Short mmCIF file of C-alpha atoms in Angstrom, two decimals:
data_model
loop_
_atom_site.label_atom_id
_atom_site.label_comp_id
_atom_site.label_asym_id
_atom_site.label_seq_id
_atom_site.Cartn_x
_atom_site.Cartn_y
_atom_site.Cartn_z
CA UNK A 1 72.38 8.56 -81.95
CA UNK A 2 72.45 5.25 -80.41
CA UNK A 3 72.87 4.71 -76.99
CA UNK A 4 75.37 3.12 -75.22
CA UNK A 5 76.13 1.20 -71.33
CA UNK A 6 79.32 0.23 -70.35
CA UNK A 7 80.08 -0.17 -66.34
CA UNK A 8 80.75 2.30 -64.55
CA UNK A 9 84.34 0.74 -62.89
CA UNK A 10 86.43 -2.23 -62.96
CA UNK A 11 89.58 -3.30 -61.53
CA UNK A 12 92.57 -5.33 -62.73
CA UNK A 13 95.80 -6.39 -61.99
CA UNK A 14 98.86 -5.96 -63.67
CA UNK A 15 99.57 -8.46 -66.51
CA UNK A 16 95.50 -9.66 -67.01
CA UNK A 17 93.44 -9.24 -69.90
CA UNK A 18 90.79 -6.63 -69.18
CA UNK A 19 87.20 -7.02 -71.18
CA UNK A 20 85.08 -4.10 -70.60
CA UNK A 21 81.78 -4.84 -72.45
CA UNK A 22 79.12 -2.40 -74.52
CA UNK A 23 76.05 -2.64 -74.79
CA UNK A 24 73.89 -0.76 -77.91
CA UNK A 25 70.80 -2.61 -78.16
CA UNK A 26 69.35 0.44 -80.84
CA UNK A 27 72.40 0.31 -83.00
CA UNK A 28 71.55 1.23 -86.77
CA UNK A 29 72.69 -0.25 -89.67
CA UNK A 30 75.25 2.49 -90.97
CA UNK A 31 76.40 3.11 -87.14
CA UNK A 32 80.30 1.64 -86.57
CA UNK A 33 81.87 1.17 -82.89
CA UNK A 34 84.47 3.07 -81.79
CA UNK A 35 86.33 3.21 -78.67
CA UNK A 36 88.64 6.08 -77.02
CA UNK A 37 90.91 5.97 -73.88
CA UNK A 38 91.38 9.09 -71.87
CA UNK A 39 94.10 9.72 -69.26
CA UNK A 40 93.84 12.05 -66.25
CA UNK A 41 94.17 15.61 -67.70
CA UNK A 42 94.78 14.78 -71.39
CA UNK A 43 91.67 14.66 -73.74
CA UNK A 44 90.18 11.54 -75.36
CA UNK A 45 92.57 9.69 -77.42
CA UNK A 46 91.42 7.02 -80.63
CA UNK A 47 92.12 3.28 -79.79
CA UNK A 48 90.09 1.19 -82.03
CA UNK A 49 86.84 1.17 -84.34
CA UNK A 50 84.63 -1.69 -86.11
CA UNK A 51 81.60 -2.34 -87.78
CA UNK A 52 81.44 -6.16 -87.02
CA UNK A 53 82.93 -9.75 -86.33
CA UNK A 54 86.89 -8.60 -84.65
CA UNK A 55 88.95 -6.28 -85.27
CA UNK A 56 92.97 -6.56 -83.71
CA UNK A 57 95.39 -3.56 -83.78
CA UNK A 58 98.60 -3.13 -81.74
CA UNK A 59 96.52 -1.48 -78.38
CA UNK A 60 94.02 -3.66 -78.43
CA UNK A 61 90.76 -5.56 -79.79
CA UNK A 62 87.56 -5.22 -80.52
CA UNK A 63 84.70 -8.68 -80.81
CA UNK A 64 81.63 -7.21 -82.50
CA UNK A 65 78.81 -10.50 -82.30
CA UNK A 66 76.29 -11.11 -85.40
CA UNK A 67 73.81 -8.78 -84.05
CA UNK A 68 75.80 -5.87 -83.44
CA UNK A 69 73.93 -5.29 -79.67
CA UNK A 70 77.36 -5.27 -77.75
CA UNK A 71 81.22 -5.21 -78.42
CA UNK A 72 83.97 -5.92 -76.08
CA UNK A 73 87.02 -4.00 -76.05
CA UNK A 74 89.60 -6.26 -74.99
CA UNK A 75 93.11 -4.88 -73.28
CA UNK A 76 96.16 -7.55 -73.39
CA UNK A 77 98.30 -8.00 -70.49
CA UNK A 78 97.27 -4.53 -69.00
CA UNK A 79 99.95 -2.66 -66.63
CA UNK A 80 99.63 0.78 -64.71
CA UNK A 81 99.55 3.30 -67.54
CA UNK A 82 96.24 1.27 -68.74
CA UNK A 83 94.49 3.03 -65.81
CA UNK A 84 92.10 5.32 -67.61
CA UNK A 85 88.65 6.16 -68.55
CA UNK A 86 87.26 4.34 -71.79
CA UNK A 87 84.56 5.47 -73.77
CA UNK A 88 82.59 3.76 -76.27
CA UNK A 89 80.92 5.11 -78.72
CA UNK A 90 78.58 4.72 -81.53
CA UNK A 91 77.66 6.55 -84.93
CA UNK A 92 76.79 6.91 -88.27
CA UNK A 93 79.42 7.33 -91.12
CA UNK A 94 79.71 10.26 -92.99
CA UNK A 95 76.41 11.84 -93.97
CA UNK A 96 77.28 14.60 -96.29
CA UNK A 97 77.20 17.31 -93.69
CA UNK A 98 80.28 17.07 -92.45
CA UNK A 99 81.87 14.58 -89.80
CA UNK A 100 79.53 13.57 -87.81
CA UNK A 101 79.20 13.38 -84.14
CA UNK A 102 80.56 11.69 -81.25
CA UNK A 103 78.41 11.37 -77.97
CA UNK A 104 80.20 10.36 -74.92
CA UNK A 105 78.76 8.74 -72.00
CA UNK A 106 80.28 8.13 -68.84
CA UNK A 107 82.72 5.93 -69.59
CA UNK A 108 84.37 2.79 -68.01
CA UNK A 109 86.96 3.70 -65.34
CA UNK A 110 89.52 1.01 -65.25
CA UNK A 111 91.98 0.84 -62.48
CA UNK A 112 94.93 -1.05 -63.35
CA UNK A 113 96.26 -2.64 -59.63
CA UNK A 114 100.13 -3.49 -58.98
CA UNK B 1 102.92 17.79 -86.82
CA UNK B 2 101.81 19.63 -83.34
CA UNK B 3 99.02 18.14 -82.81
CA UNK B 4 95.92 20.29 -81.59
CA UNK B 5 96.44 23.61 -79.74
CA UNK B 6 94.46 25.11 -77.10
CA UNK B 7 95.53 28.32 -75.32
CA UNK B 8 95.77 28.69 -72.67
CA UNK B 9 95.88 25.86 -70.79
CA UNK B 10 93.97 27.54 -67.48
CA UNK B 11 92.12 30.47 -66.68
CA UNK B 12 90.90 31.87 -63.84
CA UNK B 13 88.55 34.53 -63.76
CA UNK B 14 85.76 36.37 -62.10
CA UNK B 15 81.88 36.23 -62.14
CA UNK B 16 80.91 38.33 -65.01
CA UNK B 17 83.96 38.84 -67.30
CA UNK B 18 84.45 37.77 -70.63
CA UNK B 19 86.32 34.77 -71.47
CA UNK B 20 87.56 33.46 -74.69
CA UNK B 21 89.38 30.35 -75.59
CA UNK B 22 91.28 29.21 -78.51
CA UNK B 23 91.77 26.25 -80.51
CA UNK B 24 94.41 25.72 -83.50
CA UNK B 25 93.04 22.60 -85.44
CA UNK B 26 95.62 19.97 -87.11
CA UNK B 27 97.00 21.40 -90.15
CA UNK B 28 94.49 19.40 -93.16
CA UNK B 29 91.62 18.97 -91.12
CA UNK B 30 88.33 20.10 -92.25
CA UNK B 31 86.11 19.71 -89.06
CA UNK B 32 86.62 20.49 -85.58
CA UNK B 33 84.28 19.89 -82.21
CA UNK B 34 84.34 22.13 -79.09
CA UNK B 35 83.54 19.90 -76.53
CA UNK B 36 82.72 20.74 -71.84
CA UNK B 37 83.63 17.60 -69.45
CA UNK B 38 82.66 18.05 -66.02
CA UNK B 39 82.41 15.68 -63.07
CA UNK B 40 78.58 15.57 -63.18
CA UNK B 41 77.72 15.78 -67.01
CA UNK B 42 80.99 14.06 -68.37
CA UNK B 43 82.16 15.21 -71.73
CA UNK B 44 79.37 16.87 -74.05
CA UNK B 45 79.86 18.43 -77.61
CA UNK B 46 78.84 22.18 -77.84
CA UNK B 47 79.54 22.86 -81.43
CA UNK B 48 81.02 21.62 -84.72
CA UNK B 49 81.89 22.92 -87.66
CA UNK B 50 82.61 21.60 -90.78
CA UNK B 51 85.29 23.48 -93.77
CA UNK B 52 84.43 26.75 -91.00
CA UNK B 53 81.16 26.74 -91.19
CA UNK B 54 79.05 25.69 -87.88
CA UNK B 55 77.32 22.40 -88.22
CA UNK B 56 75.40 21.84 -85.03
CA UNK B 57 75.30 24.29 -82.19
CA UNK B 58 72.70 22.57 -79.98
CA UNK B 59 74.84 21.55 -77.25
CA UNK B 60 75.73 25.22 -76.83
CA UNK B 61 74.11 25.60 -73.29
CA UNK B 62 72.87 29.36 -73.71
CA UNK B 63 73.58 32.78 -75.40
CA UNK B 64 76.53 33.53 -73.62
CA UNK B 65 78.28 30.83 -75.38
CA UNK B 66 79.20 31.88 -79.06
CA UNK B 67 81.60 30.02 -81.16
CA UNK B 68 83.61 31.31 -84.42
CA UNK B 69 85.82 29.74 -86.94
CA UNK B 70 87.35 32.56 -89.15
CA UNK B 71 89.52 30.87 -91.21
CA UNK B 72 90.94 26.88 -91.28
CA UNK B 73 93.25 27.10 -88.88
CA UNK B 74 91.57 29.10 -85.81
CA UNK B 75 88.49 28.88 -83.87
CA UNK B 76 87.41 30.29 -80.38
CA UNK B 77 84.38 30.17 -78.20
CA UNK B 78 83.99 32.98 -75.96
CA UNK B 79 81.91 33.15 -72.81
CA UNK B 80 80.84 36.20 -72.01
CA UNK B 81 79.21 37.01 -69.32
CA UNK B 82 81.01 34.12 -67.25
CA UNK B 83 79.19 32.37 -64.29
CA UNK B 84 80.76 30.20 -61.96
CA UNK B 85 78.61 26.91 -63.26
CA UNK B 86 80.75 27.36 -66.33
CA UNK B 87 83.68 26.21 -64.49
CA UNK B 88 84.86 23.04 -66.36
CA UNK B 89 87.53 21.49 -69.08
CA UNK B 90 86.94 22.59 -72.51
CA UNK B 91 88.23 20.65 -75.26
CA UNK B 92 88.83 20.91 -78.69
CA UNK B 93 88.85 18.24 -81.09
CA UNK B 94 89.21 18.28 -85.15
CA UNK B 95 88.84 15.36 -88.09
CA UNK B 96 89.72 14.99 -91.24
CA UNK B 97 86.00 14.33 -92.57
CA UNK B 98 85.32 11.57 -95.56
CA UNK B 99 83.38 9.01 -96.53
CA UNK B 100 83.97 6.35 -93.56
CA UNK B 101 84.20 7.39 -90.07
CA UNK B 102 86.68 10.15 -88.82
CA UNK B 103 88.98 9.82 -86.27
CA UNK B 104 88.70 12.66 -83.91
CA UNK B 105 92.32 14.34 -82.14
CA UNK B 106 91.48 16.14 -79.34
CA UNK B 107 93.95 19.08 -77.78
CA UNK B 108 95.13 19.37 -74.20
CA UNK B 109 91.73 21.47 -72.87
CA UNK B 110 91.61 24.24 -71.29
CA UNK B 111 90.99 24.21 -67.76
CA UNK B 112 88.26 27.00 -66.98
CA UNK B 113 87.24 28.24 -63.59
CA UNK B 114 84.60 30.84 -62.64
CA UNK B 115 85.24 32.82 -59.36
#
């Protein structure tokens, strides 16, 4: 499973874009990008996925460059419930064993600032 | 639909007792994930399974962890004996597995500590 760095913190005030950045320099060629958001006392919860180039739903979006090293989840206009952990993640499609797995690292914890 | 269900929600219990936790998966799914988050390891899979048959137990840390999945719509892991580094949130997650990548839904957790 490839591995993944993402900071460990970042700050932002209300209304701002946040970019937290990935980086997955081992990535393989089947592996696809995903990233999950997880509040206080709730588990993980799916935002957004890609394989490359962008990828725009209504939470947020994803840039994937040419070589598939990084991504960049990108938050719009971010208020206080944005303030969460986010987790990105990277693996292989469906192998034929079943689903496969998800490794989490530590995450990004963004605090969203009035 | 309900989402997933984990009961119950926290337990508190005692150096050496038996402790089992319980996951109902999302009605349709076909895989599900037990997952531990702590403060100092973050969140790590312990075991999957896949149409109820166990996938990958490698992240179970020792023997005293045991998982089951009986039929589609039930699965526990039971601790047993208990020690107080077991103390953590346990989560369970299921999929709907295919031919692209699965979305996992993951349940409430249950909040687990070891007196």
């Amino acid at each position: 499973l490839a591995k993944t760095t993402q900071p460990i913190s970042m700050d932002s005030y209300e209304g701002q874009e946040v970019n937290i950045t990935c980086s997955h320099n081992n990535i393989a060629t089947n592996d696809y990008i995903t990233w999950y958001q997880q509040f206080p006392s709730q588990g993980p919860r799916f935002i957004i996925q890609g394989y490359k180039t962008k990828v725009t739903n209504e939470v947020a979006s994803l840039f994937i460059p040419a070589d598939r090293k990084s991504s960049t989840l990108s938050l719009p206009r971010v208020s206080l419930s944005d303030t969460a952990v986010y987790y990105c993640l990277v693996g292989s499609a469906y192998s034929g064993a079943g689903s496969y797995q998800l490794t989490f690292g530590k995450g990004t914890k963004l605090s969203v600032i009035p | 639909d309900a989402g997933v269900i984990q009961s119950p929600r926290h337990e508190v219990t005692e150096m050496g007792q038996e402790v089992t936790l319980r996951c109902k998966p999302i009605s349709g799914h076909n895989s599900l994930f037990w997952y531990r988050q702590t403060m100092m390891r973050g969140l790590e899979l312990l075991i999957y399974f896949n149409n109820n048959v166990p996938i990958d137990d490698s992240g179970m840390p020792e023997d005293r962890f045991s998982a089951k999945m009986p039929n589609a719509s039930f699965s526990t892991l039971k601790i047993q004996p208990s020690e107080p580094r077991d103390s953590a949130v346990y989560f369970c997650a299921s999929s709907l597995a295919g031919l692209v990548y699965n979305e996992q839904f993951f349940g409430p957790g249950t909040r687990l500590t070891v007196l």
